[in-house]
XYZ file of C-alpha atoms in Angstrom:
168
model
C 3.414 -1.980 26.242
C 6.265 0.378 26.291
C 9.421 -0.968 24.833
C 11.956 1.913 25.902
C 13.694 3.394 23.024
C 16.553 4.533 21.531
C 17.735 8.118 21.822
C 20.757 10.003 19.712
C 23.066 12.958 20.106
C 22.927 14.169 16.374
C 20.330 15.753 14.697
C 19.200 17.723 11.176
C 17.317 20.856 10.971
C 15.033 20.719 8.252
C 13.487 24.604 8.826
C 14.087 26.855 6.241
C 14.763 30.352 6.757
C 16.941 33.050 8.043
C 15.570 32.807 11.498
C 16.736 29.430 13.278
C 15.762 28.612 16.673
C 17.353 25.145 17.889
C 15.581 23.146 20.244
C 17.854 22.600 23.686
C 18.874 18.668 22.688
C 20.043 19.674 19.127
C 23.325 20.145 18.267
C 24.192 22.180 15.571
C 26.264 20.594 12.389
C 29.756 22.240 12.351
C 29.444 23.635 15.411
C 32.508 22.745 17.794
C 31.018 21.933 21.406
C 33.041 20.600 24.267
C 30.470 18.093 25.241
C 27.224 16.615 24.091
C 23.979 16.633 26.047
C 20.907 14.734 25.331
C 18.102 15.482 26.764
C 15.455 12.648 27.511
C 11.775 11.953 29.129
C 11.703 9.155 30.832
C 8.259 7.860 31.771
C 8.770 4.632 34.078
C 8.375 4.296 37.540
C 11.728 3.688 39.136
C 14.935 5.344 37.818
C 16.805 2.713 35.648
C 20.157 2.078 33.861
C 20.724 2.611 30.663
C 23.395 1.698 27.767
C 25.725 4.276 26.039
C 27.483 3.905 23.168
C 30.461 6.259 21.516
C 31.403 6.210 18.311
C 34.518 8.638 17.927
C 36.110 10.058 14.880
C 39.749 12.180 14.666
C 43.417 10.922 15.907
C 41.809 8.907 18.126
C 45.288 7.939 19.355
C 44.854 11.370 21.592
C 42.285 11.276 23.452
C 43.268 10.813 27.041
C 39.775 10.322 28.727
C 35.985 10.188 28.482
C 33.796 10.999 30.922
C 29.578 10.313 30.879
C 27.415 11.858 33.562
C 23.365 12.305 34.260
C 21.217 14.856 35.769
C 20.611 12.244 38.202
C 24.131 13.266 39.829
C 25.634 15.989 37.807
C 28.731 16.283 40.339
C 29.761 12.901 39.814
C 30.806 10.662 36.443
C 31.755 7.795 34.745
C 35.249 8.510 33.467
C 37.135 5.722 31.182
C 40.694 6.229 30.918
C 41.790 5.582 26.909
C 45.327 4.490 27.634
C 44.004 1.286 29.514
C 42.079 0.770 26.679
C 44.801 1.199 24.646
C 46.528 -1.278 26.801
C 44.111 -3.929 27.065
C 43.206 -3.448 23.403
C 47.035 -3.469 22.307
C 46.994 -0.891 19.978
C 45.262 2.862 18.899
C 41.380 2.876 18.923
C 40.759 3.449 15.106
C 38.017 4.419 12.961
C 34.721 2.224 13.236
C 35.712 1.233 16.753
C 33.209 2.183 19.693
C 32.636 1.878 23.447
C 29.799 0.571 24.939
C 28.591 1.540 28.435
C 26.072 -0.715 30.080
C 24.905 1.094 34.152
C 21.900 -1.346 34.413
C 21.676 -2.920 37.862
C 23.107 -6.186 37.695
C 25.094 -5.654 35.051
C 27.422 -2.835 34.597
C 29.911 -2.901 31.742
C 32.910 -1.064 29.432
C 33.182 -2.928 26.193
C 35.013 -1.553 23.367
C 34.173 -2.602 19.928
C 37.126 -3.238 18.157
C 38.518 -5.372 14.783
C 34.645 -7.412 14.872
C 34.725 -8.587 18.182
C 33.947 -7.306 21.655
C 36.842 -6.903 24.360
C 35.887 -5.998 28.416
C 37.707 -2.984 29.755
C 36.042 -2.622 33.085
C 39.591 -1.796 34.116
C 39.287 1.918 32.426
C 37.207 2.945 34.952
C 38.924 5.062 37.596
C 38.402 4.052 41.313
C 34.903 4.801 42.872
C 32.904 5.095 39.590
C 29.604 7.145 39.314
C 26.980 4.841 37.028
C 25.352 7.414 35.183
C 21.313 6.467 35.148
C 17.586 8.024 34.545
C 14.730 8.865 36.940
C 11.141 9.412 35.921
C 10.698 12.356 34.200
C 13.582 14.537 32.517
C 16.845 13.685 32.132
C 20.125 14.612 30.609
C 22.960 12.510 29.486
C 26.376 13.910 29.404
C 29.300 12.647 26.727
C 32.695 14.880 27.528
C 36.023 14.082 25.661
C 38.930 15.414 27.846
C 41.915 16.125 26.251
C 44.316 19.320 26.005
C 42.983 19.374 22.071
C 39.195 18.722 22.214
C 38.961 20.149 18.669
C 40.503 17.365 17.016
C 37.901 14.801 17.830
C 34.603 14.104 16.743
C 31.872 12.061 18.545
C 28.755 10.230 17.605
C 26.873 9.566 20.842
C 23.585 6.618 21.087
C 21.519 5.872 24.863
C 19.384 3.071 25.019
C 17.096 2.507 27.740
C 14.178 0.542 28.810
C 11.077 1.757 30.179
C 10.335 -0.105 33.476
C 7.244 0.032 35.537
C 6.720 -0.997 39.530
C 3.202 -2.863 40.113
C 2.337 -6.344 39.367
């Protein structure tokens, strides 16, 4: 029985040599990127939700919005605003702090993790939100922080999904 699985955003190159070639879903250690894309294969029957969570790192205090989007629907997103959370948190997102994003059917979420315990901040999400999801086959999963100073921040990116068949 297929359990689903866990996939992340960071990875390590192990080859050795002068001659690198990076598979599409890596991203490159000290490499400044404006987003990060993870590519997965997804082999269930029915497209599903899945659960992302972000881990950031830099003046966290700055960053303005988030944004998460699939190849399901690459024109549309998920965007949470970071002053509400802010707001509803009552003070700066800091260091160890992460969001959670939960787009199964049933039960869609924002959660932030913050001082050990778990606070809802479904009002982040802007009006007429896009819940990003997989389909059978391939799939990427988009992680954008907006901001005027994107090079300041630092992300650590995790999907979680289940593998779900139709039949009996």
């Amino acid at each position: 029985r297929e359990l689903g699985g866990t996939a992340y955003f960071l990875y390590v190159n192990n080859q050795k040599g002068d001659v690198v070639k990076w598979p599409s879903h890596v991203l490159k250690f000290g490499e400044i990127q404006r987003s990060a894309k993870l590519d997965v294969e997804y082999s269930g029957s029915f497209d599903n939700g899945i659960i992302i969570r972000s881990k950031l790192y830099g003046k966290l205090s700055d960053i303005p919005r988030i944004r998460y989007s699939d190849s399901v629907n690459s024109t549309s997103y998920l965007e949470i605003n970071m002053e509400r959370v802010k707001g509803k948190i009552g003070e700066d997102f800091e260091k160890g702090d992460y969001i959670e994003v939960g787009t199964k059917n049933g039960n869609k979420y924002v959660r932030i993790w913050h001082k050990n315990h778990w606070t809802s901040c479904l009002n982040a999400v802007g009006t007429n939100p896009y819940w990003p999801r997989i389909k059978q086959g391939r799939n990427t999963i988009t992680c954008l922080i907006m901001g005027d100073n994107i090079n300041q921040y630092a992300a650590e990116h995790e999907v979680e999904y289940d593998v779900k068949h139709q039949g009996i």
